[in-house]
Each structure stands twice: as C-alpha cells, then as structure tokens.
mmCIF file of C-alpha atoms and ligand atoms in Angstrom:
data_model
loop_
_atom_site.group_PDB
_atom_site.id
_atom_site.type_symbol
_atom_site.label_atom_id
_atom_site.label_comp_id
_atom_site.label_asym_id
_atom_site.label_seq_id
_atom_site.Cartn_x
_atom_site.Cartn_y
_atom_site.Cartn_z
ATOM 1 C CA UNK A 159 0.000 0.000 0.000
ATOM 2 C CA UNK A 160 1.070 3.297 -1.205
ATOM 3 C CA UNK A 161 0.692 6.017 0.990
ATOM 4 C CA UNK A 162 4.115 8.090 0.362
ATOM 5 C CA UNK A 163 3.815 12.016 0.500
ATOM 6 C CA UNK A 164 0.019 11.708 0.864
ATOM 7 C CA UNK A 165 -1.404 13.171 3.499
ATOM 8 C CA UNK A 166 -3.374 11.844 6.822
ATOM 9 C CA UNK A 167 -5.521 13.195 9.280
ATOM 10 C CA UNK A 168 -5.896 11.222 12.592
ATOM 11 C CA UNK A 169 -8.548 11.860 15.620
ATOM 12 C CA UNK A 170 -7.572 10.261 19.343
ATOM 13 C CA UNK A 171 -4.071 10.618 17.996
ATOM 14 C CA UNK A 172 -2.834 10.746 21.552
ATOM 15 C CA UNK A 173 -4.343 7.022 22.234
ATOM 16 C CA UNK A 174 -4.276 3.580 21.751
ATOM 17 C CA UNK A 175 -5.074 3.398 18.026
ATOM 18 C CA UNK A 176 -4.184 6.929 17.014
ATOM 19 C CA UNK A 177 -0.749 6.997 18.476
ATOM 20 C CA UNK A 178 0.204 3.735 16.384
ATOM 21 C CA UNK A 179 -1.541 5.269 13.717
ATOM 22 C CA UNK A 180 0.101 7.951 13.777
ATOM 23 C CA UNK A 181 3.775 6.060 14.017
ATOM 24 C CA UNK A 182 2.519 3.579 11.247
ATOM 25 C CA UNK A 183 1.498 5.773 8.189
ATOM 26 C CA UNK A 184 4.734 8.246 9.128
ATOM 27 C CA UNK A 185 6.949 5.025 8.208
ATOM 28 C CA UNK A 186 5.005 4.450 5.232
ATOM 29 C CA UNK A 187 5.467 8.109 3.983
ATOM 30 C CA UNK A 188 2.769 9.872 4.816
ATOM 31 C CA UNK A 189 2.425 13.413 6.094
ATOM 32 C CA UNK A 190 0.670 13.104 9.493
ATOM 33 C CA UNK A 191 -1.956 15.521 11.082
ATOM 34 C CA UNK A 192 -2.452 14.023 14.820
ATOM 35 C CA UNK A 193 -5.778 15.977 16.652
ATOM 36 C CA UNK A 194 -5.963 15.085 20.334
ATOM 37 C CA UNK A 195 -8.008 16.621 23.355
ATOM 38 C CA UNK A 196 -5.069 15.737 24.970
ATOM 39 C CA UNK A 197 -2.280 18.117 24.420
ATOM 40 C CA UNK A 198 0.319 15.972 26.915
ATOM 41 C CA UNK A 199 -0.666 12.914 25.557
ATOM 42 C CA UNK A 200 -0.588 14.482 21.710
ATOM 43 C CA UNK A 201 3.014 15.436 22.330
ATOM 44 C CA UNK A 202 4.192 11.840 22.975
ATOM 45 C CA UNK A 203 2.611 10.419 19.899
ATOM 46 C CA UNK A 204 4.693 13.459 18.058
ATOM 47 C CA UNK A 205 7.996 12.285 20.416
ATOM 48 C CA UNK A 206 7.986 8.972 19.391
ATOM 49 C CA UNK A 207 7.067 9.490 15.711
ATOM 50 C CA UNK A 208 10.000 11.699 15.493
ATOM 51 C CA UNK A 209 12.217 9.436 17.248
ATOM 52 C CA UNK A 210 11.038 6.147 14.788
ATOM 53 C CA UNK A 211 10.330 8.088 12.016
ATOM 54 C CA UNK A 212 13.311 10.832 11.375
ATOM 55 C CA UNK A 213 12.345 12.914 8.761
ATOM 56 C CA UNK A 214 8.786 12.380 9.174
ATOM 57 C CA UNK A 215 6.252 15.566 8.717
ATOM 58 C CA UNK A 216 3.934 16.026 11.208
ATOM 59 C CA UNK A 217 1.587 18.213 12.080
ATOM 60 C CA UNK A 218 -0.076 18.153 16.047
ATOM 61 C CA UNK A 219 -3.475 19.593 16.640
ATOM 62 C CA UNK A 220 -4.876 20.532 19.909
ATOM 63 C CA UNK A 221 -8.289 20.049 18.992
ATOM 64 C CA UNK A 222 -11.394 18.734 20.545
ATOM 65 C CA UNK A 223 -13.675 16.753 18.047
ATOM 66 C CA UNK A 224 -17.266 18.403 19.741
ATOM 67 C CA UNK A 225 -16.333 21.705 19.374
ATOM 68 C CA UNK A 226 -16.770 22.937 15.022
ATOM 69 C CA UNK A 227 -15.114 25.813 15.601
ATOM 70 C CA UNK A 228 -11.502 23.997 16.611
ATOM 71 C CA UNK A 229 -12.173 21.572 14.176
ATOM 72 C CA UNK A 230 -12.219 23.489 11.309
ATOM 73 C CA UNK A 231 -9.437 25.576 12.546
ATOM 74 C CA UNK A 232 -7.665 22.426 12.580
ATOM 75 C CA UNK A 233 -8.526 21.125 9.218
ATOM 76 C CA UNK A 234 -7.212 24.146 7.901
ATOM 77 C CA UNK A 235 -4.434 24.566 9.985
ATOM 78 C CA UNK A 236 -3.575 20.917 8.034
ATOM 79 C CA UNK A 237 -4.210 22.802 4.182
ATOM 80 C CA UNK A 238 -2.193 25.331 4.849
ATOM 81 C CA UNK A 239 0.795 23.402 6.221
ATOM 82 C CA UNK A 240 0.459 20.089 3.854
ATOM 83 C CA UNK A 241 -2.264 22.059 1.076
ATOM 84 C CA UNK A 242 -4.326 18.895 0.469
ATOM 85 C CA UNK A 243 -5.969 16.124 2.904
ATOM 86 C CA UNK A 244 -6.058 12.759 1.173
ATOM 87 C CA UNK A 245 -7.077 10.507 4.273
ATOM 88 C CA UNK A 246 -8.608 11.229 7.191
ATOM 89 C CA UNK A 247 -8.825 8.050 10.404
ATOM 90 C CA UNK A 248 -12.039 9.531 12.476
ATOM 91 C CA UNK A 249 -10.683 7.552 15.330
ATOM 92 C CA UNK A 250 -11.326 9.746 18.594
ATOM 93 C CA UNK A 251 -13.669 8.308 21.446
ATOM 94 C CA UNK A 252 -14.588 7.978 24.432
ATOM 95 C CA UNK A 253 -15.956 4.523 26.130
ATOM 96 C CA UNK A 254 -18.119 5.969 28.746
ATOM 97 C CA UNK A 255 -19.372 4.077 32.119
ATOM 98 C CA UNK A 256 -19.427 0.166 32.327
ATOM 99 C CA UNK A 257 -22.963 0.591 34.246
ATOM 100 C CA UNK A 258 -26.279 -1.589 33.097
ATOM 101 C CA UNK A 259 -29.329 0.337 31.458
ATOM 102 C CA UNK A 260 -31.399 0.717 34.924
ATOM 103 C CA UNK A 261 -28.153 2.358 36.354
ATOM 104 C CA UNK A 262 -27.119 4.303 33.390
ATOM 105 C CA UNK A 263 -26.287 8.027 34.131
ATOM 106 C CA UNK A 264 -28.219 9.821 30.974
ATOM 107 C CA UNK A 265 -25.190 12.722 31.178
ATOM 108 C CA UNK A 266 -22.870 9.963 30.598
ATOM 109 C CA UNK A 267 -24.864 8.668 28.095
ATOM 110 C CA UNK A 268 -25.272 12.402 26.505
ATOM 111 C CA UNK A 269 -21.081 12.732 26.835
ATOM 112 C CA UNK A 270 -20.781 9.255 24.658
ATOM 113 C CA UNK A 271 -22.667 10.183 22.122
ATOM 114 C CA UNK A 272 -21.342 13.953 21.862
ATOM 115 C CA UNK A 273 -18.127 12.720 21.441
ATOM 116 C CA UNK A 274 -18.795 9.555 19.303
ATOM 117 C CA UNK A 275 -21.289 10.745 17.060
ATOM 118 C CA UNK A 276 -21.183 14.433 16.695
ATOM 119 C CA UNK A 277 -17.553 14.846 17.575
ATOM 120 C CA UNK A 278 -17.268 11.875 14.245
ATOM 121 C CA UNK A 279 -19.755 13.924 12.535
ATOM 122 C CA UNK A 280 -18.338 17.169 12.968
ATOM 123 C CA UNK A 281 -14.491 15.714 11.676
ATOM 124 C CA UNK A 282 -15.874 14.046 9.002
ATOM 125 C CA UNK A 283 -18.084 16.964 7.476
ATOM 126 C CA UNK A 284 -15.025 19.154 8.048
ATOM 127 C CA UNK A 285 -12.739 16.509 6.048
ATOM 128 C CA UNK A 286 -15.202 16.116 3.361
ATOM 129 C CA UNK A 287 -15.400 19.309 2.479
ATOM 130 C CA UNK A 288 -12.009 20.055 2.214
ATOM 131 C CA UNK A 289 -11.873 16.978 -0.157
ATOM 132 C CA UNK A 290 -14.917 18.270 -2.402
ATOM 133 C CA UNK A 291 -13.153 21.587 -2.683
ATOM 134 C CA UNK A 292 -9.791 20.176 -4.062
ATOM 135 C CA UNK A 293 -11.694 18.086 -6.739
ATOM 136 C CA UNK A 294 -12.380 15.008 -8.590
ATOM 137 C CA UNK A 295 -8.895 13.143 -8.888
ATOM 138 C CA UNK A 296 -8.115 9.472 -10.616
ATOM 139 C CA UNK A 297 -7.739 7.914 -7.068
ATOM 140 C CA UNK A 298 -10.492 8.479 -4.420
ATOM 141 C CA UNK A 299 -10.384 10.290 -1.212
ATOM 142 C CA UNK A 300 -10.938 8.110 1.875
ATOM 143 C CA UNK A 301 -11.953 8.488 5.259
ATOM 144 C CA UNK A 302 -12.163 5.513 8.034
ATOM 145 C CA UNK A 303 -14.816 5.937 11.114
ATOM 146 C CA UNK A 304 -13.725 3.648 13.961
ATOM 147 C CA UNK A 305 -16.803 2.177 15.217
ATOM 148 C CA UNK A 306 -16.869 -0.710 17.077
ATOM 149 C CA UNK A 307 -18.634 -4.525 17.910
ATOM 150 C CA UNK A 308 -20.401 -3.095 20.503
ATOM 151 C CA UNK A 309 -22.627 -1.447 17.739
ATOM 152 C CA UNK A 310 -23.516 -4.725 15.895
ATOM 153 C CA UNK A 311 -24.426 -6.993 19.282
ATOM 154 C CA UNK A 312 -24.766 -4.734 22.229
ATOM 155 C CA UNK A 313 -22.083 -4.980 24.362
ATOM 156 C CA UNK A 314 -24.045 -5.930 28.032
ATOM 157 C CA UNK A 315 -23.475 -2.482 30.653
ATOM 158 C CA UNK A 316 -22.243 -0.654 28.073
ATOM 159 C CA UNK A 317 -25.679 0.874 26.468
ATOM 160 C CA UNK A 318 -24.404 4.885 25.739
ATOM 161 C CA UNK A 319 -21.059 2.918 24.113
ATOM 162 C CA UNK A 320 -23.128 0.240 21.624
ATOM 163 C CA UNK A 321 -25.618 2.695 20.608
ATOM 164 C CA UNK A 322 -22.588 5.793 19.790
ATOM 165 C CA UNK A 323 -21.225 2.789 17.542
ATOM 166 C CA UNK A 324 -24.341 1.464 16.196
ATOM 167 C CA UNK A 325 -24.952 5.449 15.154
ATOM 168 C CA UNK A 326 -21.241 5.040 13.538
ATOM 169 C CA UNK A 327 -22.337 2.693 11.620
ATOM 170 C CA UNK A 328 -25.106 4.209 9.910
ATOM 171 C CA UNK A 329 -23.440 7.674 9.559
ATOM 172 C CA UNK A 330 -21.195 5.159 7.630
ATOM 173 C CA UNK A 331 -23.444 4.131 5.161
ATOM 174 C CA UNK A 332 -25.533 7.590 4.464
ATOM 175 C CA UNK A 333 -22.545 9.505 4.270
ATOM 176 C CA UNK A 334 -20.808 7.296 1.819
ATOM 177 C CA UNK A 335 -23.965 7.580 -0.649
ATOM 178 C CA UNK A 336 -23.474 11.452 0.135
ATOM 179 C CA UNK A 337 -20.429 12.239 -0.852
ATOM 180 C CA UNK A 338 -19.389 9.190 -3.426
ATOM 181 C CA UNK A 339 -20.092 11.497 -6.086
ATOM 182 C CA UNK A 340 -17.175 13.611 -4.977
ATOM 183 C CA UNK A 341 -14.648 10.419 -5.019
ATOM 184 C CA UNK A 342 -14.696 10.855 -1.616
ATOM 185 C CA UNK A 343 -15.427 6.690 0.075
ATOM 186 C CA UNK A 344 -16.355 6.498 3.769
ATOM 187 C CA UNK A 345 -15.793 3.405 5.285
ATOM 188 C CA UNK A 346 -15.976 1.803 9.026
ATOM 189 C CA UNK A 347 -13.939 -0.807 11.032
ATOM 190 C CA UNK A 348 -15.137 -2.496 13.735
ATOM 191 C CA UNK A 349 -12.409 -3.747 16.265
ATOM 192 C CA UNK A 350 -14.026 -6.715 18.674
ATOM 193 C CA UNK A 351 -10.763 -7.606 21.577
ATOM 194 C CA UNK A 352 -7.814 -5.315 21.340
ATOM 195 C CA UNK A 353 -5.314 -6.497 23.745
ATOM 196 C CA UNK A 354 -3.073 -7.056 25.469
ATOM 197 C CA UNK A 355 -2.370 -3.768 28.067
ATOM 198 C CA UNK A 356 -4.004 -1.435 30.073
ATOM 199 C CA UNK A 357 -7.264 -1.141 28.575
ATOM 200 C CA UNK A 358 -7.821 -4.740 28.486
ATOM 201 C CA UNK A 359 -7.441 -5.586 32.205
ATOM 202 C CA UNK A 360 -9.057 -2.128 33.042
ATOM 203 C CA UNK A 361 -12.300 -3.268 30.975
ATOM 204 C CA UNK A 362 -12.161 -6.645 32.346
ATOM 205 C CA UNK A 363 -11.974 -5.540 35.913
ATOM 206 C CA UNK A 364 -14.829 -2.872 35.253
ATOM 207 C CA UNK A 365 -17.127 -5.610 33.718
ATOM 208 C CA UNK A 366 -16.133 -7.683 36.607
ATOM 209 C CA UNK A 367 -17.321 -4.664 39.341
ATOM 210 C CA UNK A 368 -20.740 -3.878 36.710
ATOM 211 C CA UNK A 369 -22.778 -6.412 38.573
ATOM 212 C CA UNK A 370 -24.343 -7.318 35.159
ATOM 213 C CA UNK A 371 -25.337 -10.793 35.534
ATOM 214 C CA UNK A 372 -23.918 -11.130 32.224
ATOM 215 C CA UNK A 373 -20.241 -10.972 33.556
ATOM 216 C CA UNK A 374 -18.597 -13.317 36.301
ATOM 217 C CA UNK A 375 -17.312 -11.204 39.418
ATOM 218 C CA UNK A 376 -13.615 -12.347 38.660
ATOM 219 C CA UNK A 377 -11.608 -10.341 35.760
ATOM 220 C CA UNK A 378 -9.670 -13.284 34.683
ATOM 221 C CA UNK A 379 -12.375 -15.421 33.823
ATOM 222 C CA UNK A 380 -13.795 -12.188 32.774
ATOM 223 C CA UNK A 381 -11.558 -12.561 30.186
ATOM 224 C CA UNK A 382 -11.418 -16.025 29.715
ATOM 225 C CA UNK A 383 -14.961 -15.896 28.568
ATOM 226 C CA UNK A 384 -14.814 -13.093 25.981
ATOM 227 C CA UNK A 385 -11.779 -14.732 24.245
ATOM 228 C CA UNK A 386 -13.273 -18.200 24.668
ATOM 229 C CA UNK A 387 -16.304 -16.334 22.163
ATOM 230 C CA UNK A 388 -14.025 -15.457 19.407
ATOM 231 C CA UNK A 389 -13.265 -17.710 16.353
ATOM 232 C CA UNK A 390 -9.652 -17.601 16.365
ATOM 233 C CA UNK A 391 -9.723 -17.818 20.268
ATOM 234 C CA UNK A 392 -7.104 -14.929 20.902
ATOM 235 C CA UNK A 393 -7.263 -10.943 21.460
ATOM 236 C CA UNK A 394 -6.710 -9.426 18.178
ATOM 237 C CA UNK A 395 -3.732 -6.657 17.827
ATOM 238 C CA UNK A 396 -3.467 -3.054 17.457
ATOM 239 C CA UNK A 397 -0.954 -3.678 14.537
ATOM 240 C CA UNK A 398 -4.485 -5.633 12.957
ATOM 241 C CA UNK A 399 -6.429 -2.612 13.662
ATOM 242 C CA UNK A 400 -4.057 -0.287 11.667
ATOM 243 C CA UNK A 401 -3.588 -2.963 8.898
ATOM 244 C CA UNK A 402 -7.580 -3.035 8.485
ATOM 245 C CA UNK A 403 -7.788 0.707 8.238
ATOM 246 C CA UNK A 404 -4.672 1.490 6.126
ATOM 247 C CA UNK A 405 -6.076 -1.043 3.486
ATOM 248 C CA UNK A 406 -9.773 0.781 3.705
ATOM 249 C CA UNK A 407 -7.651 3.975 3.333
ATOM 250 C CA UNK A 408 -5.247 2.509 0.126
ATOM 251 C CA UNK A 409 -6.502 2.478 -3.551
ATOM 252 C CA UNK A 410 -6.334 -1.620 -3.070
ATOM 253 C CA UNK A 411 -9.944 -0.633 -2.009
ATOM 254 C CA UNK A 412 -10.960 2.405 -4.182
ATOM 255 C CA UNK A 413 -14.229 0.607 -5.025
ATOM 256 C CA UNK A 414 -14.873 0.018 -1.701
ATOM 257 C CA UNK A 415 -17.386 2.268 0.224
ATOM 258 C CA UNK A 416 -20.259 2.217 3.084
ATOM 259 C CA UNK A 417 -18.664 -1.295 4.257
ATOM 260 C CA UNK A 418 -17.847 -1.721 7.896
ATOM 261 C CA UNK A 419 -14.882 -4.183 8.203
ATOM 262 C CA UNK A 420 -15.124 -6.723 11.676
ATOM 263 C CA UNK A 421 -11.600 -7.453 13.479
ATOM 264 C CA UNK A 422 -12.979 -9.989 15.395
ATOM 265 C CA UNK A 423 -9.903 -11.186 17.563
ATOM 266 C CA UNK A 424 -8.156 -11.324 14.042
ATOM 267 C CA UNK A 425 -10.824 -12.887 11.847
ATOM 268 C CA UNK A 426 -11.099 -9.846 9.461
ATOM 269 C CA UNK A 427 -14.559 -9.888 7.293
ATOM 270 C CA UNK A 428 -16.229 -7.954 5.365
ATOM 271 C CA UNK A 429 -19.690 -7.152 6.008
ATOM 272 C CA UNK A 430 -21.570 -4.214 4.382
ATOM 273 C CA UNK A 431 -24.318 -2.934 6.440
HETATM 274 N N1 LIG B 141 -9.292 -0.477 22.295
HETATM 275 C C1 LIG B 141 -10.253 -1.284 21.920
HETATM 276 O O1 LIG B 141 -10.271 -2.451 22.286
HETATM 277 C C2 LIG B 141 -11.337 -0.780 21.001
HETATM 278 C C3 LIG B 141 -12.260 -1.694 20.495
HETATM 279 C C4 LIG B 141 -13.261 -1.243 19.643
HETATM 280 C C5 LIG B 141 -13.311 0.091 19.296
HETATM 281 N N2 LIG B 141 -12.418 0.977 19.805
HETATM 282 C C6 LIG B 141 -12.508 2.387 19.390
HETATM 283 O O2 LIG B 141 -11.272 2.747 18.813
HETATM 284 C C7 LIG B 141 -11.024 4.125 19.015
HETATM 285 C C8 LIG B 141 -9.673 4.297 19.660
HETATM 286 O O3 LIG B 141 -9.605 3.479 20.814
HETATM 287 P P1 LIG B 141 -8.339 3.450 21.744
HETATM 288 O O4 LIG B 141 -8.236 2.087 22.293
HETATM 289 O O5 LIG B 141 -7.175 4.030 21.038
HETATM 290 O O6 LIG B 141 -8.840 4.414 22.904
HETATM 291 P P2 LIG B 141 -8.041 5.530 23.702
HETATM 292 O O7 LIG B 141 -8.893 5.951 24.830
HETATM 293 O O8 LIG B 141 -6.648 5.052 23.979
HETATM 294 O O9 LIG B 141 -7.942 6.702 22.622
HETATM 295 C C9 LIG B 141 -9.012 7.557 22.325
HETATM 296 C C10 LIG B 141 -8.443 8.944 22.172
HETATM 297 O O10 LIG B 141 -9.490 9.839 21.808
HETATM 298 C C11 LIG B 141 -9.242 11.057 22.497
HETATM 299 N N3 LIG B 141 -10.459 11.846 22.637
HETATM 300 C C12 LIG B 141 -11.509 11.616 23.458
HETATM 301 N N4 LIG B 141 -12.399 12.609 23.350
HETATM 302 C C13 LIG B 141 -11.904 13.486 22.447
HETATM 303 C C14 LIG B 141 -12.378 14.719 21.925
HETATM 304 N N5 LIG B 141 -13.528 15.264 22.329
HETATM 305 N N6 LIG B 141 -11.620 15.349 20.987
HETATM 306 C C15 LIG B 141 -10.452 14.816 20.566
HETATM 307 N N7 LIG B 141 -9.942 13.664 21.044
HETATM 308 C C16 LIG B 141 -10.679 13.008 21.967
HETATM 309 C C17 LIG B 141 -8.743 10.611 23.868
HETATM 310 O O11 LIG B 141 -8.086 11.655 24.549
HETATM 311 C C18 LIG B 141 -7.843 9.445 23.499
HETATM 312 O O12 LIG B 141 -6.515 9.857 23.289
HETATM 313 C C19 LIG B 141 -12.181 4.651 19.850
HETATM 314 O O13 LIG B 141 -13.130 5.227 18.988
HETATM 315 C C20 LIG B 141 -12.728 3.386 20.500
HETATM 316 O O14 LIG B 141 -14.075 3.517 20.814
HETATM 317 C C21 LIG B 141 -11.425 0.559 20.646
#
C-alpha cells in the first residue's frame, strides 16, 4: 500500500489506536496531522514518531472533536501546512461508564454520544469538504470511522457505548452515498478484543465490578470468557487494527465504500451494512 507524500488526518491521535496510527502511516510516507483533546498525551505520539520516524512531517493539533469551531481551525491549519488532505482516520472516542441500562447516568450517556457521534460527525463533514473543494482526482479520497462490535451486538453495561457505535455505523453508510459522487469513500472498522495492556485488564476488571449478571465477578475469567467467544480464540492486535484501516484507506480498495470491516480477535470480514 502506497501512501508516500500523501497526506493523513488522525482523531484520538494521543491514544491507543491513534498513536500507532500515527507512528505507522509516518513510516510508510505519509504526512501526518495528529488531533488530540489531549495536548500531553498528543506530544508523545509526536515524540515517538520523530524518534522512529526521522524525517517524518507532522503536524499536532490541539483540537477537541465536539467543538466545530476547533475543528475546522484544525482542518485548515492541516491545508495550509500540507495544502491537500487525502485521508482522514475519524478515530477519537470515548468509552463511557461500564454501568447496566437501569443504572445508566443519561449525562454519561449524553457525553458518549457527543463525542462519538457528533464529535465523528463534525471531523468528518469538516474533512469532506475540504476533499470536495480540491476536486475530482483518478484515485479516491478516503476516510475511516472507527466504530466498534459493541454497535452490531450490544455490548451488556455498556448501552451509551453500543448505541454511539451502532450510530457510527449508519453515519457510515448515508454519508458514503453522500459524498461518493465527490470520489470521496467512507468506510468503518469495527475492532471486537484489542489487547493485550491497560485497557484490556481495566475493561475486564470494570465488567467484573458492573454487577451485570452477564459478567462473572472475577476479571480473569472475565476474560477467559470473551476470548473463549471469538473464532480464532485470541485478542486481536493493534498492529491488525491499523492494517484493516490502512487497506480501507489505500486504492487496493478504491471501489470500496459504506462497508464496515469486523476485526474480530483477528478474523477480518467484510460485512456491508
Ligand atoms: N481499544 C479497543 O479495544 C477498542 C475496540 C473497539 C473500538 N475501539 C474504538 O477505537 C477508538 C480508539 O480506541 P483506543 O483504544 O485508542 O482508545 P483511547 O482511549 O486510547 O484513545 C481515544 C483517544 O481519543 C481522544 N479523545 C476523546 N475525546 C476526544 C475529543 N472530544 N476530541 C479529541 N480527542 C478526543 C482521547 O483523549 C484518546 O486519546 C475509539 O473510537 C474506540 O471507541 C477501541
């Protein structure tokens, strides 16, 4: 995959996802625009691309996803340094409370769905048109909404979560009928069991404490459970993640659009929704 001198824009670039993201398309080439809430966290990702990565061009926005004003202030603060955006991962999120429905705080659920939904909203309308305004090219412009399998089975205690997703899903699809006549292809990927690290154990041990009847009381079989429900019987990587997304972002897929790709535990399938 090809993605030398072309230019990226990546939410939650101070996470998980984003900061590998962020590390993985610099190696490949690409000129990197990392926008993080997090302006600590935002400046490690830019560290440690620099330090694996010399030579590589990025560009670190403070910028929080809710808020249209910063976002656009962003997206042009990208134009101006790289002048075009050919890829944007929508990647930022939040997971909220690991709380049943009966216990569910509703300004919780409010915060999840700002941030998932309108904060994905928001980037992606800002990306898009950016994209329409540069024009029709031979190779299409992508963009890559990280939803989740919470939004295709309902994750149990995690209601403001699985419905944010669910909504990622279907902003998926309409948005890719929208603006496919622009060359512009919107595409989701579900990750299912990211692990190892931190936010593995700290999810297990929250699902653990939920007292959803669904969940035993002890992490470890916590655990043991959820990986004993996945095909290939193992957590699936962040590497798999990033592989999933660059190919949705490469022109191996330029036909490709309003398709939500499952990395379930590293069973990767397509299913279009
Ligand atoms: N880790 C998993 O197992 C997993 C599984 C399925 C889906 N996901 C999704 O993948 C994405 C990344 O997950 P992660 O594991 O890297 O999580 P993470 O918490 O490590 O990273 C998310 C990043 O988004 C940032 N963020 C939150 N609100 C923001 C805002 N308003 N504006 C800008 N940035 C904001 C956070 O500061 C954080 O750096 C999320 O959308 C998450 O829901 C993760």
């Amino acid at each position: 995959m090809n993605f030398q001198d072309k230019t990226i824009i990546i939410t939650g670039a101070g996470g998980n996802f984003g900061r590998d993201g962020c590390i993985y398309f610099a190696k490949q080439g690409a000129k990197i625009a990392a926008f993080e809430v997090n302006a600590e966290t935002l400046e490690e990702t830019a560290k440690l691309v620099k330090e694996q990565v010399p030579g590589a061009k990025i560009l670190c926005q403070p910028c929080n996803v809710t808020d249209a004003a910063n976002v656009k202030a962003a997206v042009d603060a990208v134009v101006a340094e790289f002048k075009t955006i050919d890829m944007c991962w929508n990647n930022a999120g939040y997971q909220g409370h690991i709380t049943p429905t009966l216990q569910y705080d509703p300004v919780d659920f409010a915060r999840v769905m700002n941030i998932n939904v309108t904060g994905m909203f928001i980037v992606l309308q800002a990306v898009a048109k950016k994209m329409e305004a540069q024009g029709k090219r031979d190779t299409t412009y992508s963009i890559v909404n990280t939803a989740s399998v919470a939004g295709l089975h309902g994750t149990p205690a995690m209601v403001a979560y699985s419905s944010s997703k669910a909504a990622v899903l279907a902003m998926t699809v309409s948005c890719s009928k929208d603006l496919a006549p622009y060359g512009i292809r919107v595409n989701a990927i579900s990750p299912a069991l990211i692990g190892p690290g931190f936010m593995w154990d700290r999810q297990n041990e929250l699902h653990a404490s939920s007292g959803s009847p669904y969940y035993s009381r002890d992490p470890e079989t916590v655990a043991k459970n959820k990986v004993n429900d996945v095909p290939m019987k193992r957590l699936g990587t962040i590497q798999e993640v990033i592989q999933s997304v660059a190919f949705l972002l490469s022109d191996q897929s330029s036909y490709t659009t309003g398709t939500n790709l499952v990395v379930d535990g590293g069973v990767i399938s397509g299913l279009k929704c």
